[in-house]
């Protein structure tokens, strides 16, 4: 096959990907699928999987003309294999009700927050997606079985929060769209209620299902999604070593700050120092700007064009974003603005102090650089600027989350943290991410139950029980994701060491970071291959 045929296969795969996952297309900045939701009934899935296999076979046999093409082809094939595996082996559409409700709600709120759509297009496509919600959730109710109870309970909570999204649409768009949007909102609300009733009725039966996807499926993810050679038992041992290392560092730092005080007590005390309510968003904005200027002043990595706005979380998203979240610009969007949403405490909250403690002053620097510069925002903009399409759209969380955590340590090496208290919270973040490695693996491959996972998080990281439950629900829903922070950072640090040894006296940290950015969101293992550093 010629290079032109290879390029056509890449295009065909992406066309199929967007057709199968229209909400992903919306997130990527493509508008032609905004009017619909995905079709995941048995017949639709069968056709999609046959088409994926056909394209995969052709991609495997195509001749590539360069190492870069071979790396990108591998990334595309692995993305395809994971997509098939999620439906055939993990059976996400049968075991996880969040698959259905998240697809519906993300399809709606992305159209509400993305700024590169004309107002009439946005109103029309929101109405069309609202009309598709009842059909999607009905299909979900007909498909789900063997659902772990924790995922059912979480889906019920998300459905209830999702009603706020629909209520907001009704208030904001009914004047533009009139009765049509109001009727669609009513039918979507009713579909959510019906789905909740279905899930609640099924809870006794669902309770028998185990949480984990199993070691074979987990290792498949490690190999194909993250390009890791290590298996689950090896990473479990790594996670436990990282926990012990982080605990030693935290204990030492705490003793330097306030001798004789146990570190959990010191952290609890320091968490009382936080921005006053209305100053919360501006406090984050100041830290985002400081991290941006620090990266430029130290010349650590190129800073691509694209604003990062720090804003209060819109009312309709507050139930879905209880703390904070980063939303990147779409890969193909003309608007290059990213948003960091900050959710303050509810006005009536008896738990207001606890909510504000999640925004501890000494923790803000680490959060700002992780989410903004040189973390997620910079990495997404750099990936989306790559000329090679695979590196624009194929994203491994091992790289995305690993890069952001790597940056927390790398910025510290250059003097970013202003006092030992800020460094203490960086070390606490490392401990939290190390515990995630162990929990991810134990929940999905070793039969750990929900309650034990919550208790381990409380015992090791000393978060409150409510926060721990929220965290563990996410770990249950997204296998082989939570380990990506600590494992990805370690992979990048090891790559930097090998890169420096190979470069010798000509080593430049700025050049290393530039070379990493040139691979976009591809897994670190593929970067290593491209840099000629594979073992």
Short mmCIF file of C-alpha atoms in Angstrom, two decimals, residues 10-11 14-15 17-18 24-33 76 114 116-117 328-337 380-381 383-394:
data_model
loop_
_atom_site.label_atom_id
_atom_site.label_comp_id
_atom_site.label_asym_id
_atom_site.label_seq_id
_atom_site.Cartn_x
_atom_site.Cartn_y
_atom_site.Cartn_z
CA UNK A 10 -6.26 6.63 9.34
CA UNK A 11 -9.03 8.92 8.14
CA UNK A 14 -11.29 8.35 12.80
CA UNK A 15 -14.53 8.70 10.84
CA UNK A 17 -14.57 6.51 15.83
CA UNK A 18 -16.56 9.76 15.62
CA UNK A 24 -16.18 12.36 21.66
CA UNK A 25 -16.50 14.14 18.31
CA UNK A 26 -18.17 17.09 20.00
CA UNK A 27 -15.41 17.23 22.62
CA UNK A 28 -12.84 17.19 19.81
CA UNK A 29 -14.38 20.31 18.28
CA UNK A 30 -16.13 18.56 15.38
CA UNK A 31 -19.70 19.76 14.95
CA UNK A 32 -21.18 17.36 12.38
CA UNK A 33 -22.24 14.82 15.04
CA UNK A 76 -4.08 3.86 16.34
CA UNK A 114 -18.15 24.95 24.19
CA UNK A 116 -17.15 27.63 19.00
CA UNK A 117 -20.72 26.83 17.95
CA UNK A 328 -9.52 21.53 27.36
CA UNK A 329 -10.38 23.18 24.07
CA UNK A 330 -11.50 20.78 21.35
CA UNK A 331 -8.69 19.32 19.27
CA UNK A 332 -10.11 20.74 16.03
CA UNK A 333 -11.81 23.78 17.53
CA UNK A 334 -10.86 27.28 16.39
CA UNK A 335 -11.29 28.45 19.97
CA UNK A 336 -8.09 27.59 21.88
CA UNK A 337 -9.40 28.58 25.32
CA UNK A 380 -3.27 19.43 25.60
CA UNK A 381 -2.46 22.55 23.58
CA UNK A 383 -0.67 17.77 21.54
CA UNK A 384 -3.39 19.49 19.55
CA UNK A 385 -0.77 21.56 17.69
CA UNK A 386 1.01 18.47 16.34
CA UNK A 387 0.87 18.07 12.55
CA UNK A 388 0.42 14.28 12.79
CA UNK A 389 -3.26 13.53 13.33
CA UNK A 390 -2.73 10.44 15.54
CA UNK A 391 -0.86 12.58 18.04
CA UNK A 392 -3.71 15.08 18.12
CA UNK A 393 -6.41 12.55 18.99
CA UNK A 394 -4.88 9.44 20.62
#
